[in-house]
């Protein structure tokens, strides 16, 4: 019993309690023109820019970009997504 506690302490597993990978990926794919995935990840300025571009292009550009961004989000590992977009705050692709 003591040995297993020591092993857990010595080799901690990363915990991503607030990993938003699946939610952000699905929102980007399904509602890409609205930029909700940007707001979900905490990128308010980028979300507003996304909405303005969407209004200017009737959602065509941001719809395609949302699809691409959603696929990128969902193909990353949980750790890579968390480190890149939630810790590193990489807002664009």
mmCIF file of C-alpha atoms in Angstrom, residues 6-44:
data_model
loop_
_atom_site.group_PDB
_atom_site.id
_atom_site.type_symbol
_atom_site.label_atom_id
_atom_site.label_comp_id
_atom_site.label_asym_id
_atom_site.label_seq_id
_atom_site.Cartn_x
_atom_site.Cartn_y
_atom_site.Cartn_z
ATOM 1 C CA UNK A 6 5.008 6.466 -3.338
ATOM 2 C CA UNK A 7 4.879 5.490 -7.013
ATOM 3 C CA UNK A 8 1.935 7.827 -7.661
ATOM 4 C CA UNK A 9 3.727 10.664 -5.935
ATOM 5 C CA UNK A 10 6.940 9.963 -7.811
ATOM 6 C CA UNK A 11 5.248 9.674 -11.237
ATOM 7 C CA UNK A 12 2.306 12.044 -11.144
ATOM 8 C CA UNK A 13 -0.098 11.939 -14.064
ATOM 9 C CA UNK A 14 -1.073 15.299 -15.487
ATOM 10 C CA UNK A 15 -4.643 16.243 -14.710
ATOM 11 C CA UNK A 16 -6.495 18.374 -17.239
ATOM 12 C CA UNK A 17 -9.659 19.187 -15.349
ATOM 13 C CA UNK A 18 -10.563 22.072 -17.596
ATOM 14 C CA UNK A 19 -9.455 20.613 -20.935
ATOM 15 C CA UNK A 20 -11.864 22.041 -23.479
ATOM 16 C CA UNK A 21 -10.597 20.149 -26.515
ATOM 17 C CA UNK A 22 -13.767 18.282 -27.500
ATOM 18 C CA UNK A 23 -16.102 21.200 -26.790
ATOM 19 C CA UNK A 24 -13.909 23.671 -28.713
ATOM 20 C CA UNK A 25 -13.433 21.266 -31.617
ATOM 21 C CA UNK A 26 -17.135 20.526 -32.003
ATOM 22 C CA UNK A 27 -18.115 24.182 -31.661
ATOM 23 C CA UNK A 28 -15.534 25.164 -34.276
ATOM 24 C CA UNK A 29 -16.862 22.552 -36.710
ATOM 25 C CA UNK A 30 -20.578 23.049 -36.091
ATOM 26 C CA UNK A 31 -20.766 26.783 -35.335
ATOM 27 C CA UNK A 32 -17.537 28.012 -36.901
ATOM 28 C CA UNK A 33 -18.899 31.274 -38.332
ATOM 29 C CA UNK A 34 -20.027 32.426 -34.880
ATOM 30 C CA UNK A 35 -16.571 31.994 -33.308
ATOM 31 C CA UNK A 36 -17.974 30.513 -30.111
ATOM 32 C CA UNK A 37 -14.948 28.234 -29.818
ATOM 33 C CA UNK A 38 -12.716 31.317 -29.481
ATOM 34 C CA UNK A 39 -14.814 32.661 -26.624
ATOM 35 C CA UNK A 40 -14.861 29.227 -24.954
ATOM 36 C CA UNK A 41 -11.063 29.168 -24.910
ATOM 37 C CA UNK A 42 -10.927 32.685 -23.457
ATOM 38 C CA UNK A 43 -9.841 34.500 -26.624
ATOM 39 C CA UNK A 44 -12.298 37.394 -26.458
#
